[in-house]
XYZ file of C-alpha atoms in Angstrom:
641
model
C 30.562 -36.493 -0.366
C 30.774 -34.993 -3.758
C 27.919 -35.763 -6.018
C 28.632 -36.434 -9.567
C 26.349 -37.062 -12.728
C 26.120 -40.233 -14.240
C 29.304 -41.919 -14.654
C 30.264 -45.809 -14.624
C 31.548 -47.035 -11.140
C 34.959 -49.166 -11.209
C 33.153 -52.390 -10.908
C 30.301 -51.613 -13.453
C 30.515 -52.980 -16.757
C 32.247 -50.584 -19.202
C 30.122 -48.354 -21.116
C 32.296 -49.245 -24.371
C 30.459 -52.595 -24.477
C 33.732 -54.436 -24.315
C 32.192 -56.755 -21.568
C 34.967 -55.964 -19.357
C 34.608 -54.089 -16.126
C 35.152 -50.153 -16.260
C 38.341 -50.375 -14.077
C 39.944 -52.793 -16.426
C 39.019 -51.010 -19.641
C 38.099 -47.443 -20.265
C 38.669 -45.882 -16.931
C 41.867 -44.132 -17.987
C 41.038 -43.626 -21.724
C 39.767 -40.540 -23.307
C 36.758 -42.513 -24.452
C 35.474 -43.256 -20.923
C 32.419 -41.421 -21.480
C 31.666 -42.986 -24.883
C 28.579 -44.964 -23.689
C 26.485 -41.875 -22.559
C 24.373 -41.811 -25.674
C 23.259 -45.295 -24.892
C 20.030 -44.378 -23.289
C 18.371 -43.031 -26.114
C 15.108 -44.286 -27.348
C 14.332 -46.699 -30.298
C 12.348 -49.452 -31.466
C 12.189 -51.700 -34.399
C 12.644 -55.513 -35.668
C 14.415 -55.852 -38.930
C 18.182 -57.193 -38.999
C 20.808 -55.060 -40.207
C 21.788 -55.337 -44.147
C 24.256 -58.259 -44.595
C 27.791 -57.489 -44.208
C 30.625 -58.747 -46.522
C 32.442 -61.698 -44.981
C 36.124 -60.780 -44.201
C 39.037 -62.915 -45.547
C 40.558 -63.274 -42.170
C 39.586 -62.783 -38.574
C 41.244 -59.910 -36.866
C 40.035 -59.571 -33.423
C 42.567 -56.845 -32.280
C 41.703 -54.784 -35.253
C 38.009 -55.092 -34.635
C 38.487 -54.200 -30.963
C 40.485 -51.035 -32.122
C 37.639 -50.206 -34.611
C 35.061 -50.360 -31.582
C 37.196 -48.108 -29.320
C 37.442 -45.513 -32.424
C 33.642 -45.744 -32.815
C 32.954 -44.988 -29.203
C 35.381 -42.207 -29.200
C 33.429 -40.662 -32.521
C 30.148 -41.408 -30.555
C 31.388 -39.344 -27.696
C 31.784 -36.233 -29.924
C 28.370 -37.012 -31.766
C 30.317 -38.080 -35.106
C 27.237 -40.469 -35.657
C 28.231 -41.509 -39.310
C 31.784 -42.006 -38.506
C 30.997 -44.008 -35.480
C 28.404 -46.299 -37.301
C 31.253 -46.736 -40.142
C 33.561 -47.922 -37.643
C 31.297 -50.433 -35.879
C 30.313 -51.767 -39.315
C 33.982 -52.106 -40.123
C 34.591 -54.058 -36.898
C 31.774 -56.401 -37.768
C 33.309 -57.087 -41.155
C 36.591 -57.904 -39.135
C 34.689 -59.889 -36.592
C 31.113 -60.904 -37.488
C 30.479 -62.354 -34.067
C 31.613 -59.184 -32.138
C 28.476 -58.686 -29.842
C 29.817 -55.327 -28.384
C 30.213 -54.078 -31.928
C 26.507 -54.913 -32.424
C 25.554 -53.475 -29.260
C 27.157 -50.088 -29.716
C 26.128 -50.050 -33.545
C 22.705 -50.117 -32.027
C 23.306 -47.191 -30.166
C 24.796 -45.196 -32.877
C 21.703 -45.950 -35.239
C 19.460 -45.261 -32.363
C 20.783 -41.897 -32.137
C 20.322 -41.581 -35.828
C 16.729 -42.500 -35.664
C 17.273 -45.677 -37.539
C 15.256 -47.490 -34.819
C 14.324 -50.729 -36.921
C 18.122 -51.550 -37.423
C 18.911 -50.409 -33.866
C 16.608 -52.817 -32.245
C 17.878 -55.461 -34.674
C 21.491 -54.939 -33.549
C 20.746 -55.057 -29.851
C 18.869 -58.579 -30.515
C 21.940 -59.747 -32.568
C 24.282 -58.847 -29.738
C 22.251 -60.712 -27.133
C 22.021 -63.734 -29.567
C 25.672 -63.578 -29.638
C 26.361 -63.223 -26.036
C 23.203 -63.648 -23.901
C 25.123 -62.599 -20.622
C 26.145 -59.103 -22.220
C 25.070 -56.879 -19.441
C 25.679 -53.644 -21.400
C 23.277 -54.850 -24.279
C 20.530 -55.674 -21.737
C 20.829 -52.317 -20.436
C 20.787 -50.651 -23.717
C 17.923 -52.514 -24.982
C 16.085 -51.979 -21.868
C 16.598 -48.306 -22.532
C 15.366 -48.435 -25.991
C 12.342 -50.502 -25.199
C 11.542 -48.270 -22.228
C 11.964 -45.140 -24.603
C 8.983 -46.464 -26.701
C 6.716 -47.286 -23.972
C 7.316 -50.998 -24.073
C 7.963 -51.064 -20.213
C 7.346 -54.809 -19.187
C 9.923 -55.796 -21.849
C 12.232 -53.062 -20.672
C 11.852 -54.342 -16.983
C 12.873 -57.946 -18.320
C 16.166 -56.659 -19.644
C 17.053 -54.649 -16.705
C 16.174 -57.565 -14.346
C 18.368 -59.732 -16.555
C 21.173 -57.132 -16.285
C 21.022 -57.089 -12.404
C 21.086 -60.909 -12.414
C 24.392 -60.802 -14.246
C 25.719 -57.808 -12.253
C 23.856 -57.315 -9.045
C 26.171 -54.358 -8.083
C 25.590 -52.356 -11.160
C 24.197 -49.243 -9.902
C 23.195 -47.933 -13.457
C 20.926 -50.923 -13.902
C 19.220 -50.138 -10.560
C 18.451 -46.818 -11.590
C 17.235 -47.406 -15.096
C 14.957 -50.207 -13.590
C 13.555 -47.740 -11.034
C 12.659 -45.281 -13.929
C 10.832 -48.105 -15.788
C 8.904 -49.131 -12.686
C 7.940 -45.420 -12.020
C 6.660 -45.189 -15.706
C 4.578 -48.222 -14.834
C 3.258 -46.596 -11.747
C 4.998 -48.537 -9.328
C 6.405 -45.668 -7.443
C 7.149 -47.447 -4.132
C 9.288 -50.172 -5.941
C 11.004 -47.416 -8.027
C 11.824 -45.482 -4.896
C 13.309 -48.748 -3.596
C 15.484 -49.305 -6.506
C 16.649 -45.889 -6.633
C 17.891 -46.299 -2.935
C 19.554 -49.332 -4.031
C 21.439 -47.494 -6.741
C 22.386 -44.953 -4.097
C 23.560 -47.600 -1.506
C 25.802 -48.978 -4.325
C 27.033 -45.595 -5.633
C 26.422 -42.715 -3.289
C 27.503 -39.862 -5.502
C 24.816 -40.872 -8.226
C 23.351 -37.375 -8.848
C 20.838 -38.756 -11.262
C 19.474 -41.413 -8.968
C 19.054 -38.718 -6.384
C 17.040 -36.553 -8.935
C 14.736 -39.382 -9.962
C 14.262 -40.366 -6.286
C 13.144 -36.980 -5.350
C 10.740 -36.958 -8.595
C 9.027 -40.310 -7.495
C 8.881 -38.848 -3.935
C 7.276 -35.686 -5.286
C 4.762 -37.539 -7.393
C 3.597 -39.434 -4.235
C 3.207 -36.006 -2.511
C 6.203 -36.569 -0.316
C 7.118 -33.152 -0.991
C 9.509 -32.161 2.037
C 11.870 -35.107 1.422
C 12.069 -34.540 -2.249
C 12.798 -30.653 -1.553
C 15.538 -31.804 0.863
C 17.197 -34.092 -1.850
C 17.054 -31.244 -4.456
C 18.769 -29.174 -2.138
C 21.483 -31.452 -1.166
C 22.170 -32.141 -4.947
C 22.359 -28.200 -5.455
C 24.768 -27.915 -2.381
C 27.246 -30.182 -4.271
C 26.192 -29.242 -7.892
C 25.172 -25.865 -7.469
C 25.186 -25.136 -11.394
C 22.714 -28.159 -12.075
C 19.969 -26.639 -13.953
C 17.710 -29.812 -14.012
C 17.964 -30.058 -10.039
C 17.047 -26.546 -9.519
C 14.173 -26.740 -12.330
C 12.920 -29.627 -10.196
C 13.361 -27.991 -6.985
C 11.255 -24.815 -8.158
C 8.413 -27.133 -9.681
C 8.275 -28.905 -6.372
C 8.046 -25.913 -4.415
C 5.159 -24.764 -6.478
C 3.087 -27.547 -4.705
C 3.959 -26.512 -1.134
C 1.299 -24.912 0.569
C 3.763 -23.167 2.965
C 5.946 -21.412 0.370
C 4.525 -18.008 -0.105
C 4.339 -16.411 -3.575
C 7.330 -13.904 -2.514
C 9.266 -16.918 -1.396
C 8.645 -18.820 -4.513
C 9.707 -15.840 -6.662
C 12.935 -15.230 -4.654
C 14.020 -18.942 -5.561
C 13.228 -18.344 -9.222
C 15.485 -15.497 -9.101
C 18.185 -17.425 -7.564
C 17.957 -19.815 -10.482
C 18.433 -16.853 -12.889
C 21.343 -15.566 -10.596
C 23.162 -19.119 -10.704
C 22.070 -20.320 -14.447
C 21.488 -17.035 -16.453
C 24.075 -14.405 -14.845
C 27.369 -16.039 -15.977
C 25.866 -16.263 -19.508
C 24.843 -12.524 -19.805
C 28.100 -10.985 -20.555
C 28.146 -13.360 -23.679
C 24.742 -12.128 -25.124
C 25.149 -10.943 -28.727
C 22.817 -8.440 -30.611
C 20.395 -9.915 -33.083
C 20.499 -9.153 -36.854
C 16.876 -9.742 -37.422
C 15.359 -7.188 -39.703
C 13.367 -4.708 -37.988
C 10.556 -4.734 -40.147
C 7.458 -4.493 -37.670
C 4.974 -5.733 -40.524
C 6.689 -8.640 -41.900
C 6.063 -12.395 -41.572
C 7.486 -13.530 -38.495
C 9.652 -16.609 -37.505
C 8.090 -17.928 -34.348
C 9.792 -20.981 -32.732
C 8.175 -23.271 -29.993
C 10.472 -25.112 -27.714
C 9.234 -28.121 -25.535
C 9.862 -31.628 -24.717
C 5.948 -32.284 -24.470
C 5.015 -32.406 -28.059
C 3.096 -35.569 -27.234
C 0.107 -36.870 -25.372
C 0.673 -34.493 -22.511
C -1.353 -31.425 -20.981
C 0.711 -29.066 -23.150
C -0.345 -30.797 -26.549
C -4.135 -30.085 -25.346
C -3.376 -26.450 -25.341
C -1.049 -26.077 -28.123
C -2.519 -28.278 -31.013
C -5.531 -25.989 -31.460
C -3.442 -22.861 -31.710
C -1.007 -24.608 -34.432
C -3.992 -25.543 -36.399
C -5.265 -21.994 -36.493
C -2.132 -20.163 -37.092
C -2.035 -17.755 -39.966
C 0.946 -19.167 -41.976
C 0.949 -15.833 -44.162
C 1.653 -14.013 -40.886
C 3.896 -16.521 -38.911
C 6.355 -19.275 -39.824
C 6.558 -21.836 -37.316
C 9.648 -23.678 -36.130
C 9.327 -26.655 -33.617
C 12.107 -27.571 -31.523
C 11.318 -30.871 -29.630
C 13.509 -31.841 -26.947
C 12.331 -35.465 -26.730
C 12.925 -38.566 -28.660
C 9.536 -39.919 -27.931
C 6.920 -39.666 -30.641
C 3.122 -40.596 -30.900
C 0.167 -39.659 -32.806
C 0.163 -36.309 -31.110
C 3.798 -35.816 -32.006
C 3.025 -36.401 -35.893
C -0.003 -33.840 -35.976
C 2.031 -31.156 -34.158
C 5.153 -31.680 -36.359
C 2.792 -31.697 -39.564
C 1.353 -28.254 -38.296
C 4.825 -26.898 -38.149
C 6.715 -25.360 -40.947
C 10.020 -26.439 -39.693
C 10.761 -29.504 -37.380
C 13.740 -30.389 -35.391
C 14.336 -32.958 -32.514
C 16.916 -31.001 -30.458
C 17.604 -33.302 -27.421
C 20.783 -34.301 -28.570
C 22.267 -30.494 -28.915
C 23.811 -28.890 -26.124
C 22.669 -25.606 -25.050
C 25.198 -23.703 -26.928
C 24.494 -25.663 -30.114
C 20.763 -25.349 -29.986
C 21.191 -21.319 -29.232
C 23.233 -21.249 -32.339
C 21.070 -23.197 -34.364
C 18.058 -20.870 -33.476
C 20.193 -17.922 -34.346
C 20.955 -19.443 -37.627
C 17.421 -20.214 -38.062
C 16.496 -16.417 -37.746
C 13.717 -16.838 -35.065
C 12.166 -13.570 -34.202
C 9.925 -14.846 -31.333
C 11.129 -17.865 -29.462
C 8.425 -19.412 -27.099
C 9.074 -21.553 -24.090
C 6.377 -24.190 -23.489
C 8.099 -25.957 -20.467
C 8.904 -23.447 -17.719
C 10.558 -25.308 -15.005
C 8.989 -28.765 -15.871
C 10.773 -31.600 -17.161
C 12.719 -31.526 -20.205
C 12.938 -27.763 -20.361
C 15.704 -25.881 -22.337
C 15.638 -22.801 -20.154
C 19.334 -22.484 -20.128
C 19.376 -22.013 -23.951
C 16.842 -19.075 -23.301
C 19.203 -17.860 -20.810
C 21.606 -17.309 -23.573
C 19.313 -15.061 -25.508
C 19.218 -16.645 -29.058
C 16.139 -14.715 -30.249
C 15.342 -10.926 -29.823
C 11.981 -11.759 -28.479
C 11.379 -14.604 -25.941
C 8.187 -15.569 -24.189
C 7.102 -18.274 -21.793
C 3.554 -20.121 -22.484
C 1.146 -22.710 -21.369
C 3.838 -25.113 -19.631
C 4.479 -23.389 -16.374
C 2.269 -21.244 -14.169
C 4.506 -18.552 -13.000
C 7.725 -16.842 -13.587
C 10.831 -18.500 -15.043
C 12.912 -15.945 -13.100
C 14.915 -15.269 -16.227
C 15.494 -11.734 -17.558
C 16.002 -13.058 -20.831
C 12.587 -14.301 -21.004
C 10.645 -10.938 -22.053
C 7.147 -11.964 -21.573
C 4.920 -14.631 -19.936
C 1.770 -15.159 -21.982
C -1.335 -15.343 -19.578
C -4.952 -14.272 -19.437
C -6.909 -11.700 -17.262
C -8.070 -14.332 -14.806
C -4.896 -16.111 -14.020
C -2.959 -12.855 -13.676
C -5.326 -10.034 -13.100
C -3.823 -6.590 -13.519
C -1.971 -5.467 -10.397
C -2.128 -8.685 -8.574
C 1.031 -10.840 -9.644
C 3.024 -8.494 -11.587
C 5.526 -8.358 -8.402
C 6.259 -12.251 -8.845
C 7.477 -11.951 -12.323
C 10.538 -11.227 -14.033
C 8.848 -11.061 -17.405
C 6.328 -8.551 -18.724
C 2.837 -10.113 -18.489
C 0.760 -10.262 -21.666
C -2.859 -11.282 -21.225
C -4.744 -13.067 -24.016
C -8.522 -12.097 -23.626
C -10.016 -15.372 -24.197
C -7.606 -17.347 -22.277
C -6.228 -20.577 -23.483
C -7.453 -22.712 -26.415
C -8.041 -26.367 -25.677
C -8.718 -29.294 -27.729
C -10.820 -31.986 -25.878
C -10.442 -35.627 -26.680
C -12.574 -36.332 -29.872
C -14.068 -39.576 -28.745
C -14.956 -38.202 -25.112
C -18.194 -39.673 -23.764
C -21.371 -37.559 -23.869
C -22.308 -35.955 -20.847
C -24.670 -37.719 -18.424
C -27.192 -36.630 -15.851
C -26.048 -35.835 -12.528
C -25.310 -39.318 -10.842
C -26.535 -38.077 -7.334
C -29.929 -37.405 -8.638
C -30.635 -41.323 -8.606
C -27.683 -42.528 -6.707
C -28.527 -41.641 -3.165
C -24.913 -40.470 -2.664
C -22.884 -37.462 -3.611
C -19.503 -38.373 -5.224
C -16.574 -35.674 -5.133
C -13.443 -36.167 -6.850
C -9.933 -34.917 -7.527
C -8.516 -36.697 -10.349
C -5.044 -34.633 -10.230
C -1.623 -35.887 -9.339
C -1.180 -36.800 -5.972
C 1.727 -34.334 -5.520
C -0.944 -31.576 -5.491
C -2.506 -33.229 -2.125
C -0.671 -31.698 0.965
C -2.061 -31.423 4.509
C -3.920 -28.184 4.276
C -5.899 -29.699 1.314
C -6.694 -33.261 3.153
C -7.853 -31.221 6.328
C -10.286 -29.106 4.236
C -11.871 -32.158 2.221
C -12.056 -34.043 5.502
C -14.134 -31.027 6.655
C -16.079 -31.477 3.737
C -16.829 -35.154 4.152
C -17.695 -34.455 7.647
C -20.397 -31.942 6.785
C -21.829 -34.118 4.060
C -22.317 -37.660 5.437
C -23.981 -38.696 2.146
C -20.554 -37.975 0.298
C -17.518 -40.050 -0.870
C -14.239 -38.734 -2.254
C -12.686 -40.232 -5.374
C -9.063 -39.770 -5.667
C -7.103 -40.788 -8.995
C -3.595 -41.903 -9.924
C -3.314 -44.526 -7.181
C -0.695 -46.603 -8.502
C 0.002 -49.197 -5.839
C -1.153 -50.542 -2.627
C 1.600 -48.571 -0.790
C 0.349 -45.322 -2.193
C -3.334 -46.697 -1.192
C -2.412 -47.134 2.008
C -0.576 -43.891 2.430
C -3.612 -41.983 1.423
C -5.743 -43.756 3.741
C -3.575 -42.987 6.671
C -3.532 -39.308 5.668
C -7.196 -39.188 5.590
C -7.443 -41.440 8.587
C -5.494 -38.955 10.585
C -7.981 -36.194 9.445
C -11.146 -38.294 10.623
C -12.065 -39.939 7.322
C -12.828 -43.741 7.500
C -11.292 -45.588 4.464
C -14.958 -46.420 3.270
C -15.430 -42.949 2.324
C -12.485 -42.875 -0.318
C -12.684 -44.138 -3.647
C -9.169 -44.909 -4.896
C -8.737 -45.133 -8.737
C -5.599 -46.389 -10.572
C -4.155 -44.595 -13.268
C -6.056 -45.410 -16.260
C -6.198 -44.734 -20.134
C -7.782 -41.605 -21.212
C -10.851 -43.118 -22.422
C -11.435 -44.713 -19.001
C -10.356 -41.767 -17.143
C -13.040 -39.514 -18.991
C -15.792 -42.293 -18.235
C -15.009 -41.930 -14.524
C -16.692 -38.743 -14.777
C -20.026 -40.357 -15.293
C -19.628 -41.494 -11.668
C -18.687 -37.727 -10.434
C -20.999 -34.986 -9.174
C -18.592 -32.395 -8.254
C -14.859 -31.924 -8.504
C -12.587 -30.452 -5.762
C -9.609 -28.531 -6.808
C -6.267 -28.839 -4.864
C -4.241 -25.886 -3.828
C -1.907 -24.160 -4.009
C -1.232 -25.801 -7.243
C -4.520 -26.147 -9.000
C -5.556 -28.327 -11.689
C -5.258 -27.235 -15.390
C -5.797 -29.751 -17.861
C -7.673 -31.815 -15.439
C -9.951 -29.068 -14.909
C -10.577 -28.616 -18.528
C -11.246 -32.415 -18.863
C -13.682 -32.132 -15.976
C -15.510 -29.287 -17.443
C -16.014 -31.049 -20.778
C -17.478 -34.031 -19.199
C -19.997 -31.556 -17.315
C -18.376 -31.780 -13.865
C -17.677 -28.164 -12.306
C -15.013 -27.628 -10.000
C -14.605 -25.786 -6.564
C -11.495 -23.973 -6.405
C -9.760 -21.774 -4.014
C -8.099 -19.013 -5.890
C -4.812 -17.299 -4.455
C -2.770 -14.432 -5.485
C -0.197 -16.301 -7.513
C -0.777 -17.666 -11.007
C -0.241 -21.246 -9.757
C -3.198 -20.838 -7.585
C -5.327 -19.150 -10.181
C -5.178 -21.823 -12.993
C -8.654 -23.486 -12.053
C -10.159 -19.845 -11.497
C -9.097 -18.823 -14.902
C -10.745 -21.869 -16.583
C -13.979 -21.384 -14.635
C -14.176 -17.774 -15.416
C -14.006 -18.067 -18.863
C -17.084 -20.271 -18.976
C -19.116 -18.226 -16.387
C -18.726 -20.364 -13.532
C -17.550 -17.813 -11.073
C -20.008 -19.043 -8.327
C -17.280 -22.205 -8.097
C -14.312 -19.686 -7.243
C -13.785 -19.167 -3.608
C -11.291 -17.056 -1.765
C -10.902 -18.747 1.772
C -11.095 -22.243 3.113
C -14.337 -21.763 4.801
C -15.867 -20.236 1.506
C -14.788 -23.613 -0.361
C -16.462 -25.516 2.578
C -19.745 -23.591 2.160
C -19.657 -23.788 -1.379
C -19.484 -27.555 -1.372
C -22.327 -27.795 1.035
C -24.496 -25.406 -0.744
C -24.434 -27.292 -4.280
C -24.683 -30.477 -2.483
C -28.040 -29.535 -1.206
C -29.037 -28.049 -4.522
C -28.996 -31.036 -6.818
C -31.103 -29.679 -9.536
C -28.917 -26.507 -9.632
C -25.792 -28.750 -10.090
C -27.275 -30.819 -12.823
C -28.252 -27.643 -14.739
C -24.930 -26.565 -14.644
C -23.418 -29.974 -15.686
C -25.792 -30.021 -18.783
C -24.652 -26.650 -19.968
C -21.040 -26.970 -19.760
C -20.166 -28.176 -23.291
C -22.291 -25.368 -24.868
C -20.285 -22.947 -22.595
C -16.822 -24.418 -23.675
C -18.169 -23.958 -27.312
C -19.117 -20.343 -27.208
C -17.530 -18.089 -29.684
C -15.171 -16.364 -27.218
C -13.653 -19.929 -26.494
C -13.016 -20.948 -30.059
C -9.451 -21.629 -30.872
C -9.609 -19.556 -34.074
C -10.584 -16.404 -31.913
C -7.967 -17.122 -29.295
C -4.999 -17.831 -31.852
C -5.882 -14.336 -33.574
C -5.415 -12.857 -30.100
C -2.169 -14.735 -29.623
C -0.784 -13.521 -32.992
C -1.813 -10.000 -32.389
C 0.170 -10.170 -29.111
C 3.192 -11.379 -30.844
C 2.953 -8.679 -33.363
C 2.742 -6.214 -30.508
C 5.923 -7.903 -28.912
C 7.703 -7.665 -32.222
C 6.797 -4.104 -32.791
C 8.098 -3.243 -29.283
C 11.478 -4.628 -30.161
C 11.716 -2.944 -33.653
C 11.070 0.323 -31.933
C 13.829 -0.224 -29.171
């Protein structure tokens, strides 16, 4: 079997929007991929501007104009495509497919209100237009209107039950709703209908990974890479999943990252071009940040305070956002930049050329191998200095990435250099962090009055592996007064799987407190019930740890010898909580027992944490000055080469 990236099956509705099956429409036309952009995200409610009525109805001419628009859409000629679709509607005002594809093109241009209205008009004219239901579902999903998106996907499947793409997209919406088991079922159905659907395989693996089913997820990624060895997305997903695997050593993990570079970067290196940037070591620098996570996302908690404190007389900031999604965090981040570009629709070569044209001096990756990364752009070396920061606790594997920005605790001198293709730069103050402004006040230790001890892990379930479960079961056995709270339990199947995992380790169901995924305000309020947090390993908590500390809940961590297993230790060290950092599973167990038997001490730590996190050395302005000094040192190094 040969896997392929998303492509319609012969009996799927044609992507061009004609309403015909693909085999009877665009299968043999040069425009057969024209509907790919239909998955972009939009929202809106206003009808398009009225179109002039044509003197005569010319359906053949209208169909030809839609075909022309599809071909233009395929090559990114959005203005031309929109003009073609509008002209088709002049010829034929009731042409549902023209409205649908006009919505797609308007969506790509960011004209969201009119795009939504076009989808609605298409469905008003033809309620059974499968393509319109699918595209409208994609648009709704892109703006978080998941329930409505699911309705349209289900309608598409009612009309075309063998449409693998609709099963796949419905699975993605269900996964975003937290219904991972249902999502997995839908991905498997998509693959039953279209066994070569690589995108469905990748999303199935992602869902399995989020549930902690790492071995099966890794097997799927390797299967995809066997058939599509140059698929950068599959390779990055594999590397991110391996970070969570307790049986993968740091050396093995780094070797896999170097394989990524060999496959993705090595073929590009002969085409690297010299950079014409002025080699003035003291001039104002152009710094570009690249991420798909400029929204409510862990990266934003650490980046926003840096952007707010940047000295714009020393740095000119460019933001390259690899995501159509936008929220209040996006607006704040964009407003803090000097320049802002949504780049998700630019190919790797196009974006690399744009970065060169912008004259970027230091290009900063904020994603690593996480979702929506643009590492293949960095592999083209578009800027003279390139660095990875915040988003990924470890090496990218790329020789084009000159630096990885870390701190003295996550990457102590002499410990992790051997696992990096980059030169490590350590910021003395660690990472800046912006807590939620409306976070509740810290309360007194609940165990002082509750008669029980609540331990907790609110991290993603992908970080729970057999070694973690076994150790936590030992802690619960040693502390009969304790219960364990786990977060992100999105459905009953996930709850049953967790209870089975812990049951096999000797933990009764009543010892577990399973919490669903909740809004941020409710998530922070949960800490009023928690006495002590337990950090997973090898992939430690990062943002979750910072939220926990801000809410007064210290975290016990097992520090390893790789950056991914030292995240929590770094956050604890910067606020003086070294006594919660352990270096063996037995020490972890003894630490939990010690603090469980010294509640006054635990309460004292709890009530001190906000003051510790507000200390001068933890201030965002201090850390930003240190980061800018590091940028200046990187720049001087390049100027002197």
